[in-house]
Amino acid sequence: MKYIYITTPIYYVNAKPHIGHAYTTVACDVFARFYRMLGYSVKFCTGTDEHGKKIEQSATQAKIEPQKFVDTIAQLFKDLLPILNISNDDFIRTTQERHKKTVKHFWNILEDKGYIYLGEYSGWYDMRNEAYFSEDELIDGKSPLGGEVQYMTEPCYFFKLSEFGDKLLKFYEENPDFIFPAQKKNEVISFIKQGLKDLAVSRATFNWGVQVPNDLKHVVYVWLDALTNYLTVNGYPDNEDQNNDKYWQTVHHFVGKEIVRFHALYWPAFLMAAGINPPKRIVSHGWWLSEGEKMSKSLGNVQDPKKYCELFGSDALRYFMLRELSFGSDGNFSLEGFINRHNSVLANAYGNLCKRTLSFIQKHCGGTVKRPETLTSEDSSFIGDVDASLSEAIPLMEQYAFSKYLERIEQAISLANQYIDYQKPWSIKESDPKRMQNILFILLEQIFKITKFFYPIIPIAAKKVLTQINAPYELKIVFGEKIPDIVTINEPETLFPKIETTELEKLDVFAND
Ligand code: MSP
C-alpha cells in the first residue's frame, strides 16, 4: 500500500471564509481524490487556527468572549466543507485539548533538547496596536501602523533558529523538490543566507493562546502553535515515532505563497530540533486577486464561495478555480470569467457531449449499445488520441499542474466532439444503423474514461454521468479502461445548465453580510 498525507493550512478565524480559503482547500481535495483513485491510502486534513492577538482583538471588538467568537467562525469554515464537497478525514481546531497537549509536548521536547531559552525581546513597541517593530520599519519615528512608539524590553522565550541555517541549506540541497515552485525555494535560500536570528516563540502581552509549560505568564507563539497541528492530526505525541509513520513520510503541506517561509524554514527547523523529519513537500500557490488587489475583508472585495455553490453548484466552482489559475501564479477572480468557462466547457463541450450521445443512444438504439466487432482506422486513431491525452494528464496532476491536467481532459473532450461531428451518426440512422451504433458505443466508452479523469474536480457531475452510462465502475484510475461489451444506459439528464448572462445583475457574489 502507498500512503500520502495532504494538509491545507489551518485558517484564521478572524473573518468568514472567502474564495481564497476555498481555493487551497479545493486544490487539496482534488489532489486527495486523485491519489485515492491511484490506490493510495490518503490522509487529508484541514482546520482552523484560533489563537493569537489578532483573534483576541477581533473578539474584543465584537464584544464576545474569545472562545465563543472562535466557535462561531470555526463553524463557518467547517460548514463550508460539505458545501464545497470536500473529502477531508479530520478537522482540527487549535483550541481543542488534543492539540494543546501536542503543543505542550512539542515545546517540552524542544526545551529539553536545549533549543528554547528565556531571554529578552527588545524593540520599538506601538502601544496602541500592541506590536513590536524594528528600527528600520519605523516611518517618521512612528510605527508603520501610525502609533507612537517607545523602546521596550520584555522577557520572552526564544528558539535557537540561528543554529539551523546550514542544516536547512543542506536539507534543501539533498531534497531539491522540497519547495514547489522552485522560485519560492530561491527566496527562502536567500533569506537564510542573510543570516538567521533566534526566533521569539512566546508572548506575554496577551493570553489567548496555549500556555507555555511551567511559565503561566507566557503563551506559545501562534505560528509554533499552528504548525504543530500537522503533528496533532497525525496522532502525535501518542503516535510518537513519526519518522517511521507511513503518512508523515509523505506529508504534502499546501500553502499560499505568503506563508511559505513559515512552512519551509521555521517548520523544518522546529522539527529537526525535535528529532522529527521535515515534511516531504511544501506546495505553494498564488493568490486570487480582485481587480488586481489581493482579496481581503478590509478592501471589501472578497467573494463568497458559498454563494457560488448555491447559484451554480460546487463542481462549477471547483472546476473554475483549478482551471483558471496556473497553480503557483496569481489570477483574477471574476464572475464573467467564471461564466465563460462554465458555459464553454462544462455546459457546452462536456455537458452537451454527454447529453447528446446518451440521448441518441436512448432514442435510436433503445438505450443499449454493443462493442463493435471491428474498428475503422478513424475509430482507432480517435481512441488512441483520447488515451494519449489522458495518459499525459497523470504526471501533470502529480506536479500540481491542475490547470494543465484539465487542459488534457478538455483536449480529450474536444476529440470526442470532433469525432461525433465528423462521423455524424444521425445521418446514417436509416442507411447504416449498425455503424451508427458502433460510433455511439465508441463515444460512450471514451466519455466513460474521460469522466473518471474528470471525477476529482467535478465529483457530483462525474458520478451522475457514470450512473447514466450504467457500466460497473470503481473510482480507480485504470489505464485504457473498457466498459462491458453490452451496455444499457440509464435516463440521461442535463449536467450543467447554461448560465444566461442576462441574469447577471441579479447575482450578488460579494460577501457583504
Ligand atoms: N493561519 C495561517 C496558516 C497557518 S498554517 C499552520 C494563515 N491563515 S489564513 O486564513 O490567513 O490563510 C490560509 C490560506 O488561505 C493561505 O494558504 C492563504 O494563502 C490562503 N488565501 C487567503 N487569501 C487568499 C487569496 N486571496 N487567494 C488565494 N489564497 C489565499 O495564513
XYZ file of C-alpha atoms and ligand atoms in Angstrom:
544
model
C 0.000 0.000 0.000
C 1.206 3.512 -0.822
C 0.446 6.401 1.518
C 0.052 10.157 1.202
C -0.746 12.773 3.823
C -2.164 16.058 2.495
C -2.811 19.198 4.537
C -4.344 22.615 3.995
C -3.077 25.496 6.111
C -5.345 25.979 9.087
C -7.416 29.103 8.592
C -7.516 32.148 10.843
C -10.923 32.610 12.338
C -10.997 36.398 12.440
C -13.324 36.643 9.438
C -15.620 34.369 7.478
C -14.174 32.175 4.712
C -13.793 33.558 1.190
C -12.755 32.314 -2.250
C -9.038 32.432 -1.327
C -9.545 29.971 1.530
C -11.801 27.781 -0.588
C -9.057 27.589 -3.210
C -6.405 25.921 -1.024
C -8.993 23.500 0.332
C -10.352 22.562 -3.103
C -6.867 22.038 -4.554
C -6.052 19.673 -1.679
C -9.347 17.870 -2.122
C -8.725 17.310 -5.829
C -5.234 16.062 -5.060
C -6.599 13.749 -2.338
C -9.335 12.318 -4.596
C -6.836 11.770 -7.399
C -4.442 9.858 -5.127
C -7.292 7.755 -3.759
C -8.081 6.878 -7.376
C -4.469 5.834 -7.864
C -4.980 3.402 -4.975
C -3.144 5.321 -2.224
C -4.238 5.368 1.377
C -4.829 9.104 1.825
C -4.985 11.170 4.978
C -6.325 14.630 4.220
C -6.745 17.228 6.958
C -7.852 20.821 7.329
C -8.917 23.035 10.208
C -8.754 26.402 11.938
C -6.035 28.484 13.604
C -7.742 30.075 16.571
C -5.164 31.673 18.865
C -3.167 34.882 18.823
C -3.515 38.551 19.419
C -5.331 39.329 16.170
C -8.103 36.925 17.071
C -8.258 38.138 20.650
C -8.630 41.697 19.282
C -11.357 40.706 16.820
C -13.271 39.077 19.682
C -12.855 42.135 21.886
C -14.068 44.396 19.086
C -17.102 42.173 18.632
C -17.582 42.238 22.449
C -17.646 38.445 22.581
C -15.615 36.012 24.703
C -12.716 34.725 22.559
C -13.851 31.097 22.852
C -17.397 31.934 21.755
C -16.076 34.113 18.972
C -13.810 31.386 17.571
C -16.547 28.748 17.950
C -18.835 30.754 15.677
C -16.303 31.421 12.917
C -14.716 27.954 13.051
C -18.197 26.578 12.442
C -18.469 28.659 9.244
C -15.229 27.084 7.974
C -16.467 23.628 8.942
C -19.865 24.172 7.335
C -18.214 25.234 4.091
C -16.591 21.808 3.635
C -19.697 19.821 2.614
C -20.813 22.804 0.523
C -17.555 22.573 -1.467
C -17.808 18.757 -1.392
C -14.527 18.312 0.482
C -13.498 14.767 1.434
C -11.293 15.569 4.451
C -10.550 12.938 7.079
C -10.140 15.307 10.017
C -10.866 18.887 11.020
C -8.549 20.305 13.634
C -9.116 23.352 15.787
C -6.138 24.704 17.707
C -8.370 25.305 20.736
C -9.006 21.558 21.063
C -7.468 19.793 24.062
C -5.778 17.183 21.852
C -3.895 19.989 20.133
C -2.892 21.880 23.284
C -1.465 18.602 24.592
C 0.618 18.171 21.412
C 1.918 21.755 21.512
C 2.977 21.442 25.149
C 4.659 18.109 24.494
C 6.473 19.503 21.453
C 7.572 22.580 23.454
C 8.922 20.378 26.248
C 10.951 18.347 23.753
C 12.442 21.494 22.192
C 13.246 22.826 25.653
C 14.690 19.507 26.915
C 16.928 19.322 23.884
C 18.224 22.797 24.658
C 16.683 24.699 21.755
C 14.487 27.030 23.812
C 15.835 29.585 26.282
C 14.447 32.511 28.234
C 15.807 35.827 27.014
C 14.637 39.362 26.412
C 12.798 40.778 23.483
C 13.506 44.386 22.651
C 12.180 46.681 20.014
C 10.046 49.711 19.277
C 6.659 48.982 20.786
C 3.476 50.519 19.391
C 1.238 50.518 22.437
C -1.940 51.359 20.545
C -1.509 48.458 18.151
C 0.339 46.195 20.595
C 3.115 45.319 18.199
C 6.888 45.467 18.106
C 8.814 46.963 15.195
C 12.481 47.161 14.384
C 14.257 50.471 13.858
C 14.188 50.187 10.068
C 10.424 49.574 9.996
C 9.600 52.923 11.628
C 8.182 55.695 9.484
C 8.939 59.257 10.647
C 9.564 57.978 14.156
C 6.173 56.245 14.326
C 5.178 52.638 13.804
C 4.113 51.622 10.276
C 0.599 51.420 11.767
C 0.779 55.087 12.729
C 1.096 54.643 16.522
C 3.565 56.359 18.866
C 6.421 54.007 19.773
C 8.713 53.513 22.745
C 11.741 51.280 23.109
C 10.834 48.348 25.329
C 12.349 45.151 26.599
C 10.406 42.208 27.979
C 11.147 38.600 28.891
C 10.488 36.161 26.114
C 11.366 32.581 25.173
C 13.500 32.130 22.084
C 14.032 29.211 19.741
C 17.656 28.796 18.555
C 16.820 29.271 14.887
C 20.316 30.723 14.313
C 21.743 27.197 14.657
C 19.733 25.890 11.697
C 20.896 27.918 8.705
C 23.448 25.403 7.397
C 21.312 22.386 8.282
C 18.406 23.838 6.316
C 20.555 24.700 3.299
C 21.951 21.162 3.307
C 18.436 19.758 3.592
C 17.207 21.790 0.577
C 20.225 20.637 -1.405
C 19.573 16.989 -0.603
C 15.845 17.388 -1.296
C 15.724 19.574 -4.401
C 11.936 19.164 -4.808
C 11.128 20.127 -1.235
C 9.625 23.502 -2.185
C 7.315 23.931 -5.152
C 7.667 26.045 -7.251
C 11.469 26.333 -7.461
C 11.416 30.133 -7.473
C 9.979 30.066 -3.940
C 12.880 27.897 -2.873
C 15.317 30.562 -4.049
C 13.538 33.191 -1.930
C 13.830 31.019 1.170
C 17.504 30.282 0.491
C 18.406 33.940 0.068
C 16.553 34.778 3.286
C 18.656 32.195 5.147
C 21.855 33.439 3.555
C 21.244 36.884 5.064
C 21.689 35.190 8.460
C 19.072 33.708 10.776
C 18.354 35.237 14.173
C 16.828 33.313 17.065
C 13.051 33.402 16.938
C 10.782 34.712 19.696
C 8.387 31.833 20.394
C 6.377 33.117 23.333
C 4.330 36.216 24.083
C 3.493 37.708 27.440
C 1.428 40.732 26.302
C -1.827 38.803 25.806
C -3.066 35.415 26.910
C -5.239 33.953 24.144
C -3.007 31.008 23.332
C -1.551 27.735 24.558
C 0.156 28.294 27.919
C 3.906 27.765 27.938
C 4.547 24.721 30.177
C 5.770 25.783 33.609
C 5.506 29.514 32.925
C 1.938 30.711 33.000
C 2.873 34.296 32.091
C 3.631 33.248 28.515
C 1.619 31.819 25.655
C 3.201 29.932 22.759
C 3.821 31.997 19.608
C 0.876 31.455 17.304
C 2.930 30.051 14.402
C 4.641 27.433 16.552
C 1.207 26.537 17.904
C -0.397 26.459 14.422
C 2.312 24.481 12.597
C 2.170 21.789 15.250
C -1.394 20.994 14.112
C 0.114 18.790 11.399
C 1.524 16.531 14.117
C -1.651 16.607 16.215
C -3.790 15.228 13.403
C -1.196 12.547 12.819
C -1.664 11.294 16.366
C 1.466 12.821 17.944
C 2.590 12.503 20.754
C 0.776 9.177 21.349
C 1.986 8.162 17.901
C 5.486 9.247 18.866
C 7.688 7.684 16.195
C 6.731 9.989 13.328
C 9.898 9.140 11.399
C 8.565 5.661 10.864
C 4.987 6.742 10.307
C 3.796 5.989 6.773
C 1.785 9.192 6.472
C 4.379 11.507 7.996
C 6.990 10.352 5.487
C 4.784 11.609 2.651
C 3.299 14.785 4.066
C 2.465 17.488 1.494
C 1.663 20.884 3.004
C -0.298 23.028 0.533
C 0.066 26.724 1.360
C -0.456 30.171 -0.118
C 2.732 31.904 -1.270
C 2.802 34.357 1.654
C 3.244 31.590 4.231
C 5.980 29.575 2.516
C 8.652 30.873 4.884
C 6.816 29.558 7.923
C 6.409 26.117 6.365
C 9.680 25.747 4.504
C 12.012 27.308 7.042
C 10.637 27.612 10.602
C 8.707 24.347 10.497
C 11.580 22.104 9.309
C 13.857 23.813 11.840
C 11.419 23.115 14.721
C 11.062 19.528 13.540
C 14.800 18.950 13.129
C 15.302 20.311 16.645
C 12.743 17.825 17.971
C 14.347 14.945 16.035
C 11.430 14.599 13.604
C 11.980 14.507 9.847
C 10.878 17.612 7.930
C 7.820 17.312 5.654
C 8.215 15.833 2.198
C 6.918 18.804 0.252
C 5.723 22.389 0.588
C 3.435 23.175 -2.327
C 2.783 26.856 -2.722
C 0.084 28.556 -4.771
C -0.652 32.090 -5.903
C -3.404 34.482 -4.935
C -6.800 35.232 -6.238
C -6.981 38.916 -6.956
C -9.994 41.082 -7.403
C -9.253 43.866 -9.887
C -5.521 43.456 -9.321
C -5.688 43.514 -5.495
C -5.467 40.562 -3.121
C -8.918 39.771 -1.813
C -9.257 40.948 1.720
C -12.064 41.782 4.048
C -10.754 45.286 4.674
C -10.790 46.097 0.936
C -14.376 44.832 0.675
C -13.527 42.806 -2.429
C -13.913 39.272 -1.130
C -16.229 36.866 -2.875
C -18.240 34.249 -1.090
C -17.665 30.621 -2.158
C -20.959 29.585 -0.573
C -22.901 31.875 -2.886
C -21.181 30.449 -5.958
C -22.018 26.929 -4.838
C -25.644 27.821 -4.150
C -26.040 29.503 -7.520
C -24.013 27.223 -9.776
C -23.054 24.112 -7.782
C -19.766 23.159 -6.152
C -18.486 21.316 -9.238
C -18.579 24.501 -11.286
C -16.653 26.487 -8.672
C -14.087 23.725 -8.177
C -13.539 23.471 -11.923
C -13.186 27.211 -12.434
C -10.719 27.706 -9.596
C -8.373 24.975 -10.751
C -8.646 25.705 -14.464
C -8.334 29.471 -14.385
C -5.153 29.803 -12.308
C -1.979 28.092 -13.214
C -1.026 26.714 -9.779
C 1.685 28.920 -8.312
C 0.624 32.093 -10.194
C -1.821 34.854 -9.290
C -5.026 35.418 -11.201
C -8.179 37.459 -11.270
C -11.417 36.070 -9.921
C -14.312 37.475 -11.887
C -17.889 36.402 -12.346
C -17.542 36.944 -16.108
C -14.526 34.642 -16.259
C -16.390 32.070 -14.223
C -19.431 32.145 -16.505
C -17.312 31.958 -19.673
C -15.533 28.810 -18.591
C -18.675 27.290 -17.157
C -20.667 27.807 -20.317
C -17.988 26.906 -22.829
C -16.519 23.829 -21.177
C -18.908 22.400 -18.605
C -22.240 23.251 -20.234
C -21.201 23.066 -23.897
C -18.181 20.910 -24.579
C -18.615 18.292 -21.850
C -22.287 18.579 -20.842
C -23.574 18.536 -24.406
C -21.245 15.748 -25.456
C -22.641 13.517 -22.700
C -26.232 14.601 -23.226
C -26.319 14.234 -26.984
C -24.514 10.874 -27.008
C -26.698 9.372 -24.296
C -29.960 10.827 -25.662
C -29.109 9.499 -29.097
C -28.474 6.010 -27.693
C -31.747 6.238 -25.800
C -33.720 7.361 -28.798
C -32.195 5.418 -31.662
C -30.665 2.298 -30.065
C -33.360 1.564 -27.490
C -30.852 2.505 -24.772
C -28.470 -0.399 -25.494
C -25.193 -0.443 -27.415
C -22.747 -3.263 -28.156
C -18.988 -3.297 -28.663
C -18.227 -3.135 -32.413
C -16.696 -6.263 -33.939
C -14.227 -4.212 -35.924
C -12.911 -0.673 -35.772
C -12.236 1.665 -38.675
C -8.864 3.399 -38.779
C -10.651 6.625 -37.748
C -12.128 4.875 -34.708
C -8.725 3.527 -33.694
C -6.973 6.834 -34.058
C -9.740 8.606 -32.085
C -9.425 6.074 -29.244
C -5.611 6.271 -29.354
C -5.703 10.077 -29.190
C -8.068 10.079 -26.203
C -5.835 7.591 -24.381
C -2.776 9.688 -25.169
C -4.362 12.873 -23.770
C -5.462 11.104 -20.611
C -2.126 9.407 -20.058
C -0.392 12.792 -20.292
C -2.734 14.091 -17.607
C -1.480 11.807 -14.816
C 2.053 13.221 -14.384
C 0.633 16.749 -14.634
C -1.500 16.225 -11.550
C 1.492 14.725 -9.768
C 3.312 18.018 -10.466
C 0.395 20.136 -9.130
C -0.338 21.375 -12.676
C -4.096 21.253 -12.125
C -4.895 23.573 -14.999
C -2.768 21.591 -17.456
C -4.349 18.349 -16.223
C -7.709 19.875 -17.098
C -6.395 21.016 -20.478
C -5.683 17.365 -21.335
C -9.179 16.366 -20.301
C -10.617 19.172 -22.398
C -8.464 18.026 -25.283
C -9.999 14.542 -24.978
C -13.493 16.099 -24.836
C -12.819 18.113 -27.927
C -11.553 14.989 -29.749
C -14.864 13.323 -28.900
C -16.831 16.320 -30.158
C -14.817 16.352 -33.386
C -15.421 12.622 -33.819
C -19.177 12.919 -33.380
C -19.370 15.952 -35.693
C -17.303 14.205 -38.341
C -18.955 10.797 -38.097
C -22.467 12.306 -37.981
C -24.213 9.217 -36.553
C -27.599 10.936 -37.060
C -27.059 10.961 -40.824
C -26.828 7.147 -41.053
C -29.573 6.106 -38.703
C -31.670 4.800 -41.642
C -28.934 3.789 -44.072
C -26.433 2.104 -41.725
C -27.826 1.604 -38.182
C -25.058 -0.861 -37.309
C -22.307 1.672 -37.998
C -24.328 4.292 -36.127
C -24.447 2.096 -33.037
C -20.728 1.319 -33.338
C -19.940 5.037 -33.324
C -22.124 5.542 -30.266
C -20.545 2.666 -28.361
C -17.090 4.054 -29.035
C -18.181 7.504 -27.906
C -19.765 6.126 -24.773
C -16.586 4.279 -23.817
C -14.465 7.417 -24.308
C -16.926 9.514 -22.262
C -16.642 6.907 -19.512
C -12.836 7.183 -19.433
C -12.812 10.976 -19.655
C -15.369 11.217 -16.855
C -13.266 9.164 -14.491
C -10.341 11.519 -15.019
C -12.690 14.459 -14.516
C -14.056 12.989 -11.266
C -11.550 14.537 -8.769
C -12.546 18.018 -9.964
C -16.293 17.597 -10.594
C -17.252 14.634 -8.380
C -21.026 15.239 -8.386
C -21.460 15.530 -12.155
C -18.969 12.731 -12.826
C -20.893 10.318 -10.630
C -24.110 11.314 -12.427
C -22.560 10.555 -15.802
C -21.145 7.241 -14.610
C -24.604 6.342 -13.293
C -26.188 7.335 -16.610
C -23.694 5.177 -18.509
C -24.620 2.341 -16.157
C -21.370 0.407 -16.578
C -19.937 -1.013 -13.339
C -17.059 1.126 -12.152
C -14.688 1.638 -9.283
C -13.280 5.048 -8.504
C -9.826 3.981 -9.672
C -7.682 5.261 -12.494
C -7.156 2.247 -14.704
C -5.335 2.912 -17.871
C -7.154 2.131 -21.180
C -10.206 1.013 -19.207
C -13.122 -0.665 -21.006
C -16.839 -0.786 -20.381
C -18.660 -4.150 -20.748
C -19.357 -5.360 -24.306
C -23.056 -4.619 -23.945
C -24.277 -1.573 -22.064
C -27.817 -0.429 -21.375
C -27.782 3.161 -20.245
C -29.982 4.997 -17.745
C -32.034 8.104 -18.375
C -29.717 10.963 -19.466
C -30.077 14.347 -17.786
C -28.614 17.817 -18.180
C -25.470 18.290 -16.104
C -24.596 21.979 -16.231
C -27.409 24.237 -17.389
C -26.040 27.191 -19.327
C -25.836 30.386 -17.233
C -27.679 33.189 -19.016
C -25.674 36.401 -18.842
C -28.912 38.403 -18.768
C -29.315 37.108 -15.206
C -26.004 38.585 -14.102
C -27.325 41.729 -12.443
C -29.371 39.600 -10.117
C -26.307 37.857 -8.756
C -24.525 39.269 -5.772
C -21.421 37.207 -5.249
C -19.670 39.591 -2.909
C -19.737 38.564 0.720
C -21.071 41.751 2.254
C -23.007 40.416 5.217
N -3.414 30.632 9.919
C -2.423 30.791 8.930
C -1.927 29.458 8.432
C -1.367 28.549 9.494
S -0.929 27.003 8.835
C -0.054 26.272 10.027
C -2.999 31.584 7.747
N -4.321 31.612 7.650
S -5.142 32.430 6.552
O -6.516 32.191 6.852
O -4.706 33.789 6.511
O -4.759 31.840 5.162
C -4.902 30.492 4.905
C -4.690 30.180 3.462
O -5.640 30.851 2.642
C -3.310 30.564 2.962
O -2.770 29.487 2.240
C -3.602 31.723 2.063
O -2.674 31.856 1.026
C -4.977 31.362 1.528
N -5.595 32.557 0.988
C -6.144 33.601 1.683
N -6.464 34.576 0.779
C -6.119 34.189 -0.468
C -6.357 34.670 -1.763
N -6.901 35.839 -1.991
N -6.024 33.853 -2.815
C -5.549 32.576 -2.640
N -5.332 32.106 -1.442
C -5.342 32.967 -0.335
O -2.224 32.104 6.970
